[in-house]
């Protein structure tokens, strides 16, 4: 066992003990811990901002891009939003202890399924230091212990944020070890987390595609993640023209860097107004890469190459293709999609229902922008991520997704014949 | 890619296509397919029994134990019970399409979670050929495609049973490829299944500990399984004497070879009648391995070694220990348990509730025999297995455990501000 494995094993064991202690914590205690943590974050302003200044300085020396530096930066406004996000999580309903279902057997046994925390959650993330507070808050709110591993470029910021969270948790009488931060920036520590079966119950990577791919590839612990968000919008032949334009432009252009952004637009051959749709996208500043039929609509379009249908641009570029009916739209999505979010725009509810039933996506939308693919927009309060896997939680994962259940069987002395 | 990988890849691809076709299948169609399959099993009597006779003959030549030969054997009675089990599954309610929850956002978007099949399920099992029909029926009932890989000793029986099932499915107009059987008995085919990420969504091993351990160790595909059933019964100080004896004897002795059988009995030091309890177990034919205090109770007890607390006997042997209160009982279970089924016997509901809340087991029971740990007994109709993992389904896994959900978002043209 190398030294990182030993470190992670020790952290895992203390996390498991903390998790066992949390099992007895009340809703009120967990909420109080998060409120105390938010207070500690505000009180720790000076320490956090100067630690962040150190990270920023090192980041500049290491030549981080302006975008990365911006993600790393914490100022007063951002610190306040980190603290108030933790308070918001404190206000969310505690999923633990809820009864999922109940049945009574003829022999008098009563079976119930009761929500319980998942256990020990490992979060592996990149530059944004707010994840340290966000992820810890969501994990603790749902009774889980958490082991956080942030990016090396944010280590000083993460340490001070983690410290504030842990002090708040301890103030509320809950185990400080419920929130732990991996202190080393060595990459091998990530490998040790990914292999810590029996100690870490689930790994949630939050970051770019290369991080998620590495985690999915190496992990022996189950992973809750999405790799790609290749989201499609299919404009059916009976789509309302105004809705089609508004939804397509919003789905692509509102924010191009989010996983719910549309990457491919499929237009039905019988949709009567493809020209205005393509023009609206171009005029919103989007590059349109189309098939031959799309290219005939506007001279400003460029030709789509085969690779375009499988590309998550995360940029103001869209691949556009004409399709023949819902079957061809679904076949395209089945071949090129990433099971994230796919949408249909149509006034024909029967066609919409067929699309909804047959599209194999975590989120299927009718007459709405795929940019709504977000836990907050779904009324879940906050999300720890979006899952494109099929096991456990799917789509936006919030507090409930960080729980499992136990079966509780109550009898009066029954024995099995 | 070796030839087994190529074979499994091809089976996985046809299974995925079949799964996509099944997405449109109605409840009635799936039920009709299973009824047709049951009919085919009965009509195939001659082929199945003579294939089984061949397996039995080879098994005897290979020197299989009597117990293994018994598990392998199919006679008229067993064939009828295989067919009628398939019919029973046809009668279970279809979980697919059920609405889990629904919320409406202030912007008018309506979010629903709808149950959908998991996808392609790989079942890896050992000698009992009835699993071929059982597992296929449960998978198909819930809209999944299935790739079956049975033990080499049952290959001829499995082929004929699989054939009957597939013909039934095709008769009902559903894709025959929804139920596939790996035709080779080469062990490398199992390895190929375990690594078929993206083609197989989940692997369910059904068999002994060495099979399950191999699957859990090698799999890159998520696994739904339990490895051990080290089940505890804790007799609290306020346990009713008659219930304590009846439950302990039943939990251990009803059937000793099942995963829900009690392996360790924890008796509270303040429970007033430990002697009659230990005697009842001994007189029921059970070997009692106890700690020093237990050994003082009866000269027929033997001394428990440290390994006994971690042993799943699956035999008429029980490890018995005196503990001081619910804390020590829970600490013992946390250290030695396998998160399967643990029970408390007490008339003190407060202590029972504490045990229920703090025991980290898939199934926690109060005043009932752990032998009830079975999907049928839980009112689930039939089970594909019992999961001691924390992700996805936990405890007895039936049709619902073979589903996931999709988010369906219905709008009227909403775009995100």
mmCIF file of C-alpha atoms in Angstrom, chain B residues 158-344:
data_model
loop_
_atom_site.group_PDB
_atom_site.id
_atom_site.type_symbol
_atom_site.label_atom_id
_atom_site.label_comp_id
_atom_site.label_asym_id
_atom_site.label_seq_id
_atom_site.Cartn_x
_atom_site.Cartn_y
_atom_site.Cartn_z
ATOM 1 C CA UNK B 158 -30.655 -23.962 -20.589
ATOM 2 C CA UNK B 159 -30.659 -24.060 -24.392
ATOM 3 C CA UNK B 160 -34.035 -25.769 -24.587
ATOM 4 C CA UNK B 161 -35.589 -23.565 -21.900
ATOM 5 C CA UNK B 162 -34.219 -20.451 -23.582
ATOM 6 C CA UNK B 163 -35.563 -21.614 -26.941
ATOM 7 C CA UNK B 164 -39.056 -22.058 -25.522
ATOM 8 C CA UNK B 165 -38.965 -18.608 -23.917
ATOM 9 C CA UNK B 166 -37.723 -16.908 -27.098
ATOM 10 C CA UNK B 167 -40.364 -18.604 -29.248
ATOM 11 C CA UNK B 168 -43.059 -17.442 -26.825
ATOM 12 C CA UNK B 169 -41.774 -13.894 -26.943
ATOM 13 C CA UNK B 170 -41.713 -13.894 -30.749
ATOM 14 C CA UNK B 171 -45.248 -15.340 -30.856
ATOM 15 C CA UNK B 172 -46.461 -12.281 -28.953
ATOM 16 C CA UNK B 173 -44.862 -10.009 -31.552
ATOM 17 C CA UNK B 174 -41.978 -8.907 -29.356
ATOM 18 C CA UNK B 175 -38.315 -9.126 -30.411
ATOM 19 C CA UNK B 176 -36.866 -12.597 -29.886
ATOM 20 C CA UNK B 177 -33.472 -10.984 -29.234
ATOM 21 C CA UNK B 178 -34.865 -9.539 -26.010
ATOM 22 C CA UNK B 179 -33.921 -12.894 -24.429
ATOM 23 C CA UNK B 180 -30.530 -14.233 -25.441
ATOM 24 C CA UNK B 181 -28.448 -17.078 -24.072
ATOM 25 C CA UNK B 182 -24.667 -17.187 -24.311
ATOM 26 C CA UNK B 183 -24.152 -20.439 -26.209
ATOM 27 C CA UNK B 184 -20.516 -21.053 -25.335
ATOM 28 C CA UNK B 185 -19.547 -22.542 -21.991
ATOM 29 C CA UNK B 186 -16.095 -20.939 -22.119
ATOM 30 C CA UNK B 187 -15.371 -18.984 -18.953
ATOM 31 C CA UNK B 188 -13.861 -16.137 -20.955
ATOM 32 C CA UNK B 189 -17.339 -15.233 -22.179
ATOM 33 C CA UNK B 190 -18.170 -14.253 -18.594
ATOM 34 C CA UNK B 191 -15.158 -11.944 -18.553
ATOM 35 C CA UNK B 192 -16.356 -10.345 -21.778
ATOM 36 C CA UNK B 193 -19.807 -9.732 -20.267
ATOM 37 C CA UNK B 194 -18.264 -8.145 -17.182
ATOM 38 C CA UNK B 195 -16.411 -5.643 -19.338
ATOM 39 C CA UNK B 196 -19.220 -4.821 -21.780
ATOM 40 C CA UNK B 197 -19.798 -1.238 -20.565
ATOM 41 C CA UNK B 198 -22.170 0.640 -22.793
ATOM 42 C CA UNK B 199 -23.796 -2.573 -24.001
ATOM 43 C CA UNK B 200 -24.809 -4.258 -20.756
ATOM 44 C CA UNK B 201 -26.245 -1.871 -18.166
ATOM 45 C CA UNK B 202 -26.119 -4.109 -15.122
ATOM 46 C CA UNK B 203 -24.859 -7.558 -14.197
ATOM 47 C CA UNK B 204 -26.743 -9.681 -11.696
ATOM 48 C CA UNK B 205 -24.814 -12.729 -10.489
ATOM 49 C CA UNK B 206 -26.864 -15.526 -8.987
ATOM 50 C CA UNK B 207 -24.877 -18.246 -7.366
ATOM 51 C CA UNK B 208 -22.332 -19.082 -4.721
ATOM 52 C CA UNK B 209 -19.855 -16.809 -3.046
ATOM 53 C CA UNK B 210 -16.964 -17.538 -5.410
ATOM 54 C CA UNK B 211 -19.037 -16.633 -8.479
ATOM 55 C CA UNK B 212 -20.274 -13.413 -6.899
ATOM 56 C CA UNK B 213 -16.789 -12.485 -5.689
ATOM 57 C CA UNK B 214 -15.338 -13.008 -9.159
ATOM 58 C CA UNK B 215 -18.063 -10.913 -10.731
ATOM 59 C CA UNK B 216 -17.657 -8.073 -8.221
ATOM 60 C CA UNK B 217 -13.918 -8.155 -8.620
ATOM 61 C CA UNK B 218 -13.719 -8.145 -12.419
ATOM 62 C CA UNK B 219 -16.779 -6.197 -13.481
ATOM 63 C CA UNK B 220 -16.563 -2.806 -15.167
ATOM 64 C CA UNK B 221 -20.340 -2.915 -15.575
ATOM 65 C CA UNK B 222 -22.312 -2.115 -12.385
ATOM 66 C CA UNK B 223 -23.186 -5.215 -10.343
ATOM 67 C CA UNK B 224 -26.283 -5.839 -8.262
ATOM 68 C CA UNK B 225 -25.419 -8.587 -5.798
ATOM 69 C CA UNK B 226 -24.923 -9.764 -2.326
ATOM 70 C CA UNK B 227 -21.793 -11.534 -1.297
ATOM 71 C CA UNK B 228 -22.524 -12.622 2.279
ATOM 72 C CA UNK B 229 -25.568 -13.019 4.439
ATOM 73 C CA UNK B 230 -24.105 -12.855 7.924
ATOM 74 C CA UNK B 231 -27.425 -12.168 9.635
ATOM 75 C CA UNK B 232 -27.691 -11.345 13.329
ATOM 76 C CA UNK B 233 -30.518 -11.651 15.813
ATOM 77 C CA UNK B 234 -30.184 -9.575 18.971
ATOM 78 C CA UNK B 235 -32.250 -10.679 21.947
ATOM 79 C CA UNK B 236 -32.823 -7.511 23.981
ATOM 80 C CA UNK B 237 -33.191 -7.541 27.748
ATOM 81 C CA UNK B 238 -36.928 -7.035 27.413
ATOM 82 C CA UNK B 239 -37.490 -9.744 24.839
ATOM 83 C CA UNK B 240 -40.501 -12.000 25.269
ATOM 84 C CA UNK B 241 -39.134 -15.457 26.129
ATOM 85 C CA UNK B 242 -41.390 -17.406 23.832
ATOM 86 C CA UNK B 243 -40.839 -15.069 20.898
ATOM 87 C CA UNK B 244 -37.090 -15.148 21.506
ATOM 88 C CA UNK B 245 -36.964 -18.942 21.332
ATOM 89 C CA UNK B 246 -39.367 -19.258 18.410
ATOM 90 C CA UNK B 247 -37.612 -16.561 16.365
ATOM 91 C CA UNK B 248 -34.063 -17.704 17.093
ATOM 92 C CA UNK B 249 -34.794 -21.350 16.286
ATOM 93 C CA UNK B 250 -36.710 -20.441 13.122
ATOM 94 C CA UNK B 251 -34.135 -17.874 11.986
ATOM 95 C CA UNK B 252 -31.375 -20.476 12.273
ATOM 96 C CA UNK B 253 -32.983 -23.821 11.569
ATOM 97 C CA UNK B 254 -35.949 -23.438 9.179
ATOM 98 C CA UNK B 255 -33.548 -23.636 6.253
ATOM 99 C CA UNK B 256 -29.885 -23.274 7.069
ATOM 100 C CA UNK B 257 -28.691 -22.804 3.484
ATOM 101 C CA UNK B 258 -30.493 -19.548 2.660
ATOM 102 C CA UNK B 259 -28.910 -16.099 2.817
ATOM 103 C CA UNK B 260 -31.476 -14.888 5.356
ATOM 104 C CA UNK B 261 -30.561 -17.600 7.876
ATOM 105 C CA UNK B 262 -29.250 -16.271 11.204
ATOM 106 C CA UNK B 263 -25.533 -16.897 11.642
ATOM 107 C CA UNK B 264 -24.902 -15.044 14.915
ATOM 108 C CA UNK B 265 -27.127 -14.707 17.964
ATOM 109 C CA UNK B 266 -26.439 -11.789 20.305
ATOM 110 C CA UNK B 267 -28.017 -12.122 23.754
ATOM 111 C CA UNK B 268 -28.271 -9.172 26.076
ATOM 112 C CA UNK B 269 -26.522 -9.747 29.414
ATOM 113 C CA UNK B 270 -29.681 -8.596 31.158
ATOM 114 C CA UNK B 271 -31.976 -10.922 29.267
ATOM 115 C CA UNK B 272 -33.191 -13.183 32.070
ATOM 116 C CA UNK B 273 -33.447 -16.532 30.262
ATOM 117 C CA UNK B 274 -30.421 -17.177 28.052
ATOM 118 C CA UNK B 275 -30.232 -20.838 29.128
ATOM 119 C CA UNK B 276 -33.543 -21.999 27.649
ATOM 120 C CA UNK B 277 -32.701 -20.119 24.442
ATOM 121 C CA UNK B 278 -29.372 -21.875 23.973
ATOM 122 C CA UNK B 279 -30.927 -25.235 24.911
ATOM 123 C CA UNK B 280 -33.718 -24.772 22.402
ATOM 124 C CA UNK B 281 -31.175 -24.237 19.627
ATOM 125 C CA UNK B 282 -29.137 -27.268 20.666
ATOM 126 C CA UNK B 283 -32.256 -29.410 20.931
ATOM 127 C CA UNK B 284 -33.317 -28.291 17.463
ATOM 128 C CA UNK B 285 -30.070 -29.874 16.217
ATOM 129 C CA UNK B 286 -27.880 -26.793 16.096
ATOM 130 C CA UNK B 287 -24.235 -26.623 17.133
ATOM 131 C CA UNK B 288 -23.751 -23.638 19.420
ATOM 132 C CA UNK B 289 -20.365 -21.900 19.384
ATOM 133 C CA UNK B 290 -20.342 -19.464 22.261
ATOM 134 C CA UNK B 291 -18.213 -17.013 24.179
ATOM 135 C CA UNK B 292 -17.267 -17.829 27.784
ATOM 136 C CA UNK B 293 -20.564 -16.688 29.268
ATOM 137 C CA UNK B 294 -22.555 -18.728 26.774
ATOM 138 C CA UNK B 295 -20.425 -21.808 27.405
ATOM 139 C CA UNK B 296 -21.333 -21.682 31.075
ATOM 140 C CA UNK B 297 -24.980 -22.129 30.152
ATOM 141 C CA UNK B 298 -24.783 -25.591 28.674
ATOM 142 C CA UNK B 299 -22.024 -28.222 28.521
ATOM 143 C CA UNK B 300 -22.962 -29.080 24.931
ATOM 144 C CA UNK B 301 -21.776 -25.682 23.640
ATOM 145 C CA UNK B 302 -18.321 -25.307 22.120
ATOM 146 C CA UNK B 303 -15.965 -22.374 22.180
ATOM 147 C CA UNK B 304 -16.308 -19.747 19.446
ATOM 148 C CA UNK B 305 -13.074 -18.750 17.718
ATOM 149 C CA UNK B 306 -12.600 -15.193 16.400
ATOM 150 C CA UNK B 307 -13.333 -16.394 12.842
ATOM 151 C CA UNK B 308 -16.798 -17.582 13.902
ATOM 152 C CA UNK B 309 -18.091 -14.009 14.157
ATOM 153 C CA UNK B 310 -17.321 -13.487 10.467
ATOM 154 C CA UNK B 311 -18.566 -16.817 9.131
ATOM 155 C CA UNK B 312 -21.629 -17.466 7.013
ATOM 156 C CA UNK B 313 -22.124 -21.107 8.018
ATOM 157 C CA UNK B 314 -25.148 -21.924 5.821
ATOM 158 C CA UNK B 315 -25.301 -24.953 8.125
ATOM 159 C CA UNK B 316 -26.828 -25.896 11.511
ATOM 160 C CA UNK B 317 -24.165 -23.986 13.446
ATOM 161 C CA UNK B 318 -24.618 -20.670 15.238
ATOM 162 C CA UNK B 319 -22.178 -18.308 16.929
ATOM 163 C CA UNK B 320 -23.615 -16.901 20.168
ATOM 164 C CA UNK B 321 -22.316 -13.971 22.190
ATOM 165 C CA UNK B 322 -23.441 -12.055 25.251
ATOM 166 C CA UNK B 323 -23.562 -8.273 24.697
ATOM 167 C CA UNK B 324 -24.160 -5.344 27.000
ATOM 168 C CA UNK B 325 -27.096 -3.409 25.667
ATOM 169 C CA UNK B 326 -28.094 -2.241 22.199
ATOM 170 C CA UNK B 327 -24.878 -0.244 21.742
ATOM 171 C CA UNK B 328 -22.665 -3.295 21.990
ATOM 172 C CA UNK B 329 -25.042 -5.285 19.804
ATOM 173 C CA UNK B 330 -24.905 -2.612 17.107
ATOM 174 C CA UNK B 331 -21.128 -2.317 17.411
ATOM 175 C CA UNK B 332 -20.798 -6.088 16.896
ATOM 176 C CA UNK B 333 -23.074 -5.963 13.843
ATOM 177 C CA UNK B 334 -21.212 -2.972 12.407
ATOM 178 C CA UNK B 335 -17.924 -4.850 12.756
ATOM 179 C CA UNK B 336 -18.983 -8.318 11.629
ATOM 180 C CA UNK B 337 -22.240 -7.948 9.689
ATOM 181 C CA UNK B 338 -22.693 -8.005 5.948
ATOM 182 C CA UNK B 339 -25.475 -5.386 5.672
ATOM 183 C CA UNK B 340 -28.026 -8.063 4.728
ATOM 184 C CA UNK B 341 -30.658 -8.719 7.437
ATOM 185 C CA UNK B 342 -30.379 -8.030 11.139
ATOM 186 C CA UNK B 343 -33.131 -8.411 13.712
ATOM 187 C CA UNK B 344 -33.961 -7.384 17.249
#
